[in-house]
PDB file of C-alpha atoms in Angstrom:
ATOM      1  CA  UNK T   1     -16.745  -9.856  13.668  1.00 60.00           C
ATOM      2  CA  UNK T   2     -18.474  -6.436  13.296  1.00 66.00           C
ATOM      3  CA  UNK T   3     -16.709  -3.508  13.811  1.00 69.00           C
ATOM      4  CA  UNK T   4     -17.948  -0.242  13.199  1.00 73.00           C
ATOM      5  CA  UNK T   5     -15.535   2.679  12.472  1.00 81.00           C
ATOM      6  CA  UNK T   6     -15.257   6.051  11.027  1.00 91.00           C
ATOM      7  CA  UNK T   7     -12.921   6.482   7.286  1.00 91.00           C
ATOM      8  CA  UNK T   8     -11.517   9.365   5.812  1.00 95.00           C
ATOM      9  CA  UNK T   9     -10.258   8.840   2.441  1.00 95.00           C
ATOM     10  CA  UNK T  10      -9.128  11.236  -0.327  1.00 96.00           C
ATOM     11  CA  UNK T  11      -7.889   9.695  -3.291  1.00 95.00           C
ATOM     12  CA  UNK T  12      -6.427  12.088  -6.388  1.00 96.00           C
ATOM     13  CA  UNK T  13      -5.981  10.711 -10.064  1.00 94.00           C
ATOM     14  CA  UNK T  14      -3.680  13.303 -11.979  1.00 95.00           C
ATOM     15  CA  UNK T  15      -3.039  13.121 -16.249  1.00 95.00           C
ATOM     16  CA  UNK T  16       0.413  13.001 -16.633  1.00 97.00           C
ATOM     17  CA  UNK T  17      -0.664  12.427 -20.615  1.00 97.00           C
ATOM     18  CA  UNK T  18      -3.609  10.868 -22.968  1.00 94.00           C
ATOM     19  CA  UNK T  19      -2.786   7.172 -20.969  1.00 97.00           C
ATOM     20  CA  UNK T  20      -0.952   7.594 -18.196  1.00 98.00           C
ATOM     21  CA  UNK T  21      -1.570   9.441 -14.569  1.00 98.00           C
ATOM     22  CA  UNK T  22      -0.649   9.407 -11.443  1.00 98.00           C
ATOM     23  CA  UNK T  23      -2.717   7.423  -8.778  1.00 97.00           C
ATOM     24  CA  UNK T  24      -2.344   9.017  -4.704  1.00 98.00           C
ATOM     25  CA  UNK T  25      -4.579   7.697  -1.962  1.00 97.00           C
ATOM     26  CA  UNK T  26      -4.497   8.519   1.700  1.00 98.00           C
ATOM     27  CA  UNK T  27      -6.682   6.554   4.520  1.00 97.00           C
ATOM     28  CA  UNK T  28      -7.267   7.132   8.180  1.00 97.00           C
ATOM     29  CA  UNK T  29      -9.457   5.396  10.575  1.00 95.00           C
ATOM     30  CA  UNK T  30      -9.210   5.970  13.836  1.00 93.00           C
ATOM     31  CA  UNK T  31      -7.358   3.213  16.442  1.00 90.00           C
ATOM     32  CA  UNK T  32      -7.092   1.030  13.427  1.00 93.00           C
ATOM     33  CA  UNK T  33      -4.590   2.042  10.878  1.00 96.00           C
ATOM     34  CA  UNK T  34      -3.436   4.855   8.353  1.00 98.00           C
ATOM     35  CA  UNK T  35      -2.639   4.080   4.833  1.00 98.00           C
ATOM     36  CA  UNK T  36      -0.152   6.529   2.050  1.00 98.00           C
ATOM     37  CA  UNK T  37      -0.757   4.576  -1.665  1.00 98.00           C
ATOM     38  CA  UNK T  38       0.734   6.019  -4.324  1.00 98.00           C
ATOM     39  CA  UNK T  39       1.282   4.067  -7.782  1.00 98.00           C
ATOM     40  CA  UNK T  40       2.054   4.766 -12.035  1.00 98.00           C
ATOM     41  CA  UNK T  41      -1.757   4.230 -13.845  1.00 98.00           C
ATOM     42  CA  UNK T  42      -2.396   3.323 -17.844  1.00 98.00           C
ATOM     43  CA  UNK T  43      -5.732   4.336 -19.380  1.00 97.00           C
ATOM     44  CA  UNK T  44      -6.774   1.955 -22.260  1.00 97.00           C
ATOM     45  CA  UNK T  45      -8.723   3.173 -24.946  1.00 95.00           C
ATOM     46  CA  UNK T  46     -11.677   0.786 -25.040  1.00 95.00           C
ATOM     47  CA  UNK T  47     -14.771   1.449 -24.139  1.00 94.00           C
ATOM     48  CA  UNK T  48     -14.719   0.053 -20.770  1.00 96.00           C
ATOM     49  CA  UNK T  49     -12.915   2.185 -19.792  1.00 95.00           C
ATOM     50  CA  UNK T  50     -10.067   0.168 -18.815  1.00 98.00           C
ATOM     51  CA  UNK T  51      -6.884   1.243 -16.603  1.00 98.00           C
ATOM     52  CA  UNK T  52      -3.715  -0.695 -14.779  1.00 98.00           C
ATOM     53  CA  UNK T  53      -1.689   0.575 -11.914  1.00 98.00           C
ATOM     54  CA  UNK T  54       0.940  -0.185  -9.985  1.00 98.00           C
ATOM     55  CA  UNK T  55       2.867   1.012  -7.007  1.00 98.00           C
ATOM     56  CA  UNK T  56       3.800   1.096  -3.577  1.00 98.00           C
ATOM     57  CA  UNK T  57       1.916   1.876  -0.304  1.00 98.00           C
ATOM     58  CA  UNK T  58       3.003   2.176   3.524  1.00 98.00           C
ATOM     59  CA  UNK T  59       0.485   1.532   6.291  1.00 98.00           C
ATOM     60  CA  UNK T  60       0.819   2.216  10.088  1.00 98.00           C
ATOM     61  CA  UNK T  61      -1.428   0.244  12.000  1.00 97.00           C
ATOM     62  CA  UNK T  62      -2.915   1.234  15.959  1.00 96.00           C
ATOM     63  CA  UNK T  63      -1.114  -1.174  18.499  1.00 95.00           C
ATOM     64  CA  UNK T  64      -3.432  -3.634  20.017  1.00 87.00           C
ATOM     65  CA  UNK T  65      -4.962  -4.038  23.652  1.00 85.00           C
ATOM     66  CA  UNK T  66      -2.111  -2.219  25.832  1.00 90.00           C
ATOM     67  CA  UNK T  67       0.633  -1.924  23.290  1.00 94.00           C
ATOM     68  CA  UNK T  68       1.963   1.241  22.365  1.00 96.00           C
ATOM     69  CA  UNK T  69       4.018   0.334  19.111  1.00 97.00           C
ATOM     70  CA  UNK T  70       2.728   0.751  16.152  1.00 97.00           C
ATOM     71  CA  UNK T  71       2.638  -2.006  12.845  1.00 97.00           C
ATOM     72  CA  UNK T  72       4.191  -0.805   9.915  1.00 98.00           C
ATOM     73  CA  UNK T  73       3.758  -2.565   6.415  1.00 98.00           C
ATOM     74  CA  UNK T  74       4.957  -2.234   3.009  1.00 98.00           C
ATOM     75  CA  UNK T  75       2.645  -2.957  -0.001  1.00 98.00           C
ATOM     76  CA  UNK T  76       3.504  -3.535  -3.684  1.00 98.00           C
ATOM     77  CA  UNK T  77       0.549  -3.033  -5.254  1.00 98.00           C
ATOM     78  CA  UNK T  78      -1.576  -3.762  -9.005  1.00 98.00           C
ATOM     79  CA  UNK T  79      -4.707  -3.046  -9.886  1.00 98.00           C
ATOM     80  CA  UNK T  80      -7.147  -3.522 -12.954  1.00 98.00           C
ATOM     81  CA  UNK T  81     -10.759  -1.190 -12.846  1.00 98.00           C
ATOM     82  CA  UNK T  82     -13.210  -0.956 -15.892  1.00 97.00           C
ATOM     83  CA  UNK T  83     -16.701   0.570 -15.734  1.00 97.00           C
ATOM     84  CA  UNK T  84     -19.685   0.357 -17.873  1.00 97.00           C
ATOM     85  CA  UNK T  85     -23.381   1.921 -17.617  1.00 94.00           C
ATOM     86  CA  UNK T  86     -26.816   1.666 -18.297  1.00 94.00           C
ATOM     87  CA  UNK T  87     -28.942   4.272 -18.502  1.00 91.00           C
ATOM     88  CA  UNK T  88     -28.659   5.974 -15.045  1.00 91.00           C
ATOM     89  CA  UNK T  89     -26.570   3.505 -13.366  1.00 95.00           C
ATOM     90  CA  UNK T  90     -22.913   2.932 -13.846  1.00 95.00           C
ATOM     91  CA  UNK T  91     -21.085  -0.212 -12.496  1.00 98.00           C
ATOM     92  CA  UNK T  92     -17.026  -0.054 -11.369  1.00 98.00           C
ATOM     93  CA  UNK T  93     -15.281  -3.079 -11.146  1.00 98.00           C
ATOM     94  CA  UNK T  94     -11.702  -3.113  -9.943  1.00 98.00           C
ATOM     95  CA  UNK T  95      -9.464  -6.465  -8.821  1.00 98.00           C
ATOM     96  CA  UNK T  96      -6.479  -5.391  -6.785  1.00 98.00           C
ATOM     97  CA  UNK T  97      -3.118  -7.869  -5.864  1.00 98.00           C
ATOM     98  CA  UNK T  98      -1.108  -6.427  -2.847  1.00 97.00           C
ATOM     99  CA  UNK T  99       2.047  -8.218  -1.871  1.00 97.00           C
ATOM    100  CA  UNK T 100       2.496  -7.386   1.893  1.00 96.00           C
ATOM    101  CA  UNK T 101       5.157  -7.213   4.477  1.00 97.00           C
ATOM    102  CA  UNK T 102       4.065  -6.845   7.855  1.00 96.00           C
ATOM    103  CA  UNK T 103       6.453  -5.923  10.591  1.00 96.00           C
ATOM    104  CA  UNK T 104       7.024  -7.919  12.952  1.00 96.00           C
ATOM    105  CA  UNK T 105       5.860  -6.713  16.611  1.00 95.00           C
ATOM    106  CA  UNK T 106       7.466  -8.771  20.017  1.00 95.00           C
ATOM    107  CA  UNK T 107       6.415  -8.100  23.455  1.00 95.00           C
ATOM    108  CA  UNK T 108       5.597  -4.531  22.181  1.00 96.00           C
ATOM    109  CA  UNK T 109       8.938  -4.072  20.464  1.00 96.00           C
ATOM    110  CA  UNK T 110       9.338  -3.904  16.306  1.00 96.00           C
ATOM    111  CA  UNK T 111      11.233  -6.490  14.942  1.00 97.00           C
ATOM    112  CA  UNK T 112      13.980  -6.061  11.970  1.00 96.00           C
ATOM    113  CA  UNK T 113      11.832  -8.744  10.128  1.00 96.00           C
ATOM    114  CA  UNK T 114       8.848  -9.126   8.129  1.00 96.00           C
ATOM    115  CA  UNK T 115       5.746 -11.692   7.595  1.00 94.00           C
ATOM    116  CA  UNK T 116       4.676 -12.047   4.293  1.00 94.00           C
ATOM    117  CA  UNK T 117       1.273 -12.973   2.511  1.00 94.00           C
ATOM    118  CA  UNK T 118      -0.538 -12.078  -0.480  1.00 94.00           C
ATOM    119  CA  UNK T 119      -4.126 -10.204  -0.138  1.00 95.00           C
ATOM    120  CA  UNK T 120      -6.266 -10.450  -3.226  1.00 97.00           C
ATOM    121  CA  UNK T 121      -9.431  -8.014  -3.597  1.00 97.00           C
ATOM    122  CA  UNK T 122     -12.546  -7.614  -5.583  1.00 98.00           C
ATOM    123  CA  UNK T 123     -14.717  -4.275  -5.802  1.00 98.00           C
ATOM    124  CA  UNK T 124     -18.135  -3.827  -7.227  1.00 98.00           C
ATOM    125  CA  UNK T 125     -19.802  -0.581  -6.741  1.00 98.00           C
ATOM    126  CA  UNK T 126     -23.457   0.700  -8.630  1.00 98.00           C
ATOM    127  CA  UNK T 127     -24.230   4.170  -8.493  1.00 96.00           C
ATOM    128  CA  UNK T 128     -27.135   5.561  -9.379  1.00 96.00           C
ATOM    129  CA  UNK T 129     -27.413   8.989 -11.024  1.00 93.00           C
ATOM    130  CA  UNK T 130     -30.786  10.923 -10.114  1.00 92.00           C
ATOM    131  CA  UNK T 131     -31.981  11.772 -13.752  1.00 86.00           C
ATOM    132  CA  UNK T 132     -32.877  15.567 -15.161  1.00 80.00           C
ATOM    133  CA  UNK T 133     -29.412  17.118 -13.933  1.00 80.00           C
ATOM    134  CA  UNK T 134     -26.779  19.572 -15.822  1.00 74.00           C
ATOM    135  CA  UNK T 135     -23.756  19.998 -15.045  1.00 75.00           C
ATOM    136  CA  UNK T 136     -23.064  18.288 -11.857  1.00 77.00           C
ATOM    137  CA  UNK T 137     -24.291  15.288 -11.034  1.00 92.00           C
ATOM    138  CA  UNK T 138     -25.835  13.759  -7.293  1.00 95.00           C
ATOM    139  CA  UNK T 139     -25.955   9.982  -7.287  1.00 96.00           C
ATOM    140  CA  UNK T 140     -26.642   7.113  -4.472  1.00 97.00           C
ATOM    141  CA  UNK T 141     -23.942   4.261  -4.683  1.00 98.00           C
ATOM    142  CA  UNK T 142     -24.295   0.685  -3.160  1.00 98.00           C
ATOM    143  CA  UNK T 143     -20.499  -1.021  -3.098  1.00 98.00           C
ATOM    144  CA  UNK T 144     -19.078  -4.708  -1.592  1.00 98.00           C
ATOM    145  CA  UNK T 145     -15.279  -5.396  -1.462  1.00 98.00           C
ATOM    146  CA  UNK T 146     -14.376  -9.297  -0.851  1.00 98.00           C
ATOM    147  CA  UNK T 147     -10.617  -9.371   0.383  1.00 96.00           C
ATOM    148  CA  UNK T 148      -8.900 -12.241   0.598  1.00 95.00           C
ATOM    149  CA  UNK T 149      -5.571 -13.617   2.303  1.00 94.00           C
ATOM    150  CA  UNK T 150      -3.262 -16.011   0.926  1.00 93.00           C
ATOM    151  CA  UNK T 151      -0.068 -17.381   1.619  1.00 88.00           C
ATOM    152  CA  UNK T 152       1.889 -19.706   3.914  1.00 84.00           C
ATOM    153  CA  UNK T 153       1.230 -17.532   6.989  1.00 82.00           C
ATOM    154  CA  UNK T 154      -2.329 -17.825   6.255  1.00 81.00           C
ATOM    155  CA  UNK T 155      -4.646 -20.959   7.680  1.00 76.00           C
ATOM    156  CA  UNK T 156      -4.761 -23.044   4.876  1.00 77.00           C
ATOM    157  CA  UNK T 157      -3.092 -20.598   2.701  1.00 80.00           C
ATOM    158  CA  UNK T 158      -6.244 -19.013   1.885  1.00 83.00           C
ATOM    159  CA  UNK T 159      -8.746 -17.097   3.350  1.00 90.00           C
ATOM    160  CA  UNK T 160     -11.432 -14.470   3.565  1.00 91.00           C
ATOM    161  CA  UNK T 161     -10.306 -11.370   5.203  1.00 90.00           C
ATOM    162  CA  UNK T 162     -12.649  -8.710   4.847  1.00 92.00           C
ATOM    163  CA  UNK T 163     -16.273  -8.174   3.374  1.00 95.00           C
ATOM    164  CA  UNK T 164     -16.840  -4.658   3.495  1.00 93.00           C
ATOM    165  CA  UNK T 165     -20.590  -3.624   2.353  1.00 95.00           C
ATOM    166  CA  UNK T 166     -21.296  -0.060   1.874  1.00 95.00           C
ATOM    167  CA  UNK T 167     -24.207   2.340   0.882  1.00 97.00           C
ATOM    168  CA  UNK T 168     -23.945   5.709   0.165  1.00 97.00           C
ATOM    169  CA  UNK T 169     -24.546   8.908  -1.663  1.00 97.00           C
ATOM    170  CA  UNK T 170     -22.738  11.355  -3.360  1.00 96.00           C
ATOM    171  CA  UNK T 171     -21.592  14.203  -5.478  1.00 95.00           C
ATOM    172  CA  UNK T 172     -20.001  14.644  -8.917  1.00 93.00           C
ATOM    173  CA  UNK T 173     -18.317  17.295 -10.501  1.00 91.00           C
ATOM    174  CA  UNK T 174     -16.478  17.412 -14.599  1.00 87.00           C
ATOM    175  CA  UNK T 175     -12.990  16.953 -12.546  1.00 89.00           C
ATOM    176  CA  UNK T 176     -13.982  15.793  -8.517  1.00 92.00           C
ATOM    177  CA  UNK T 177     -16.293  13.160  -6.880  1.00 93.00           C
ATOM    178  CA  UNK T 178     -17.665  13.703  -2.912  1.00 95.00           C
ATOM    179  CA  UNK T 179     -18.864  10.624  -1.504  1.00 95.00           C
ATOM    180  CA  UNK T 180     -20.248   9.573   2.124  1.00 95.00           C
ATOM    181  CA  UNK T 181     -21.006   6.330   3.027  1.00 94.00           C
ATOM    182  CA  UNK T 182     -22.297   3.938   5.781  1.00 92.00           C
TER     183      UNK T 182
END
């Protein structure tokens, strides 16, 4: 099922120290949901550039059809990222766990309970940095994130959720990264 839809993102990554920072993302897409992430990162020395984080996030989503109450869920939340690079591209990998607990929504009333499943995600993004620049850099990205559902309340305890495919292009400063995307 195709659905096309407009996301706002801003995501901040803040040096608390030499390995640790604090990770904050916000998301909003219209009629579909809105998403506060917030979570404790460590930076590995290695060459890969290596982090860890974990945390917490709380997402509203848009009733459906005639409703008018929203979902709310509750996220634990890990995630491992490295990146490498080759010349003028640079590859990100990142493999995220979220544990989530979806409220439960009857005949357009919230429920004091919860389902519960696991989502599992894999992200692979290329960008490609236009060569002869200083300071700043402009770059065009290409990016797919498989998500995947698992759990009892799933169909077979496992399945795919979400492929989203995205090109883009962007802009990259020493301490801040603009990026739009289709």
């Amino acid at each position: 099922d195709e659905k096309r839809q407009i996301w706002v993102g801003y995501i901040t990554q803040s040096k608390i120290s030499n390995s640790f920072s604090i990770w904050n993302d916000f998301h909003w897409v219209p009629e579909s949901f809105v998403i506060a992430r917030t979570g404790l990162t460590y930076h590995f020395s290695n060459s890969l550039k290596t982090t860890s984080t974990v945390g917490y996030a709380h997402a509203w989503f848009y009733p459906t059809n005639q409703n008018k109450t929203f979902r709310p869920e509750h996220r634990v939340w890990g995630q491992t990222t490295f990146s490498h690079q080759k010349e003028s591209f640079r590859f990100f990998h990142r493999v995220r766990y979220e544990a989530r607990f979806r409220g439960v929504i009857t005949d357009d009333f919230l429920q004091n309970e919860f389902n519960f499943n696991y989502r599992f995600r894999y992200l692979f993004q290329t960008r490609y940095y236009f060569k002869n620049q200083q300071k700043n850099q402009f770059f065009v990205m290409a990016s797919d994130e498989i998500l995947f559902n698992a759990g009892h309340e799933i169909k077979n305890d496992f399945r795919l959720d979400q492929n989203r495919i995205s090109l883009g292009i962007g802009y990259q400063t020493k301490t801040m990264t603009f990026q739009l995307g289709y």
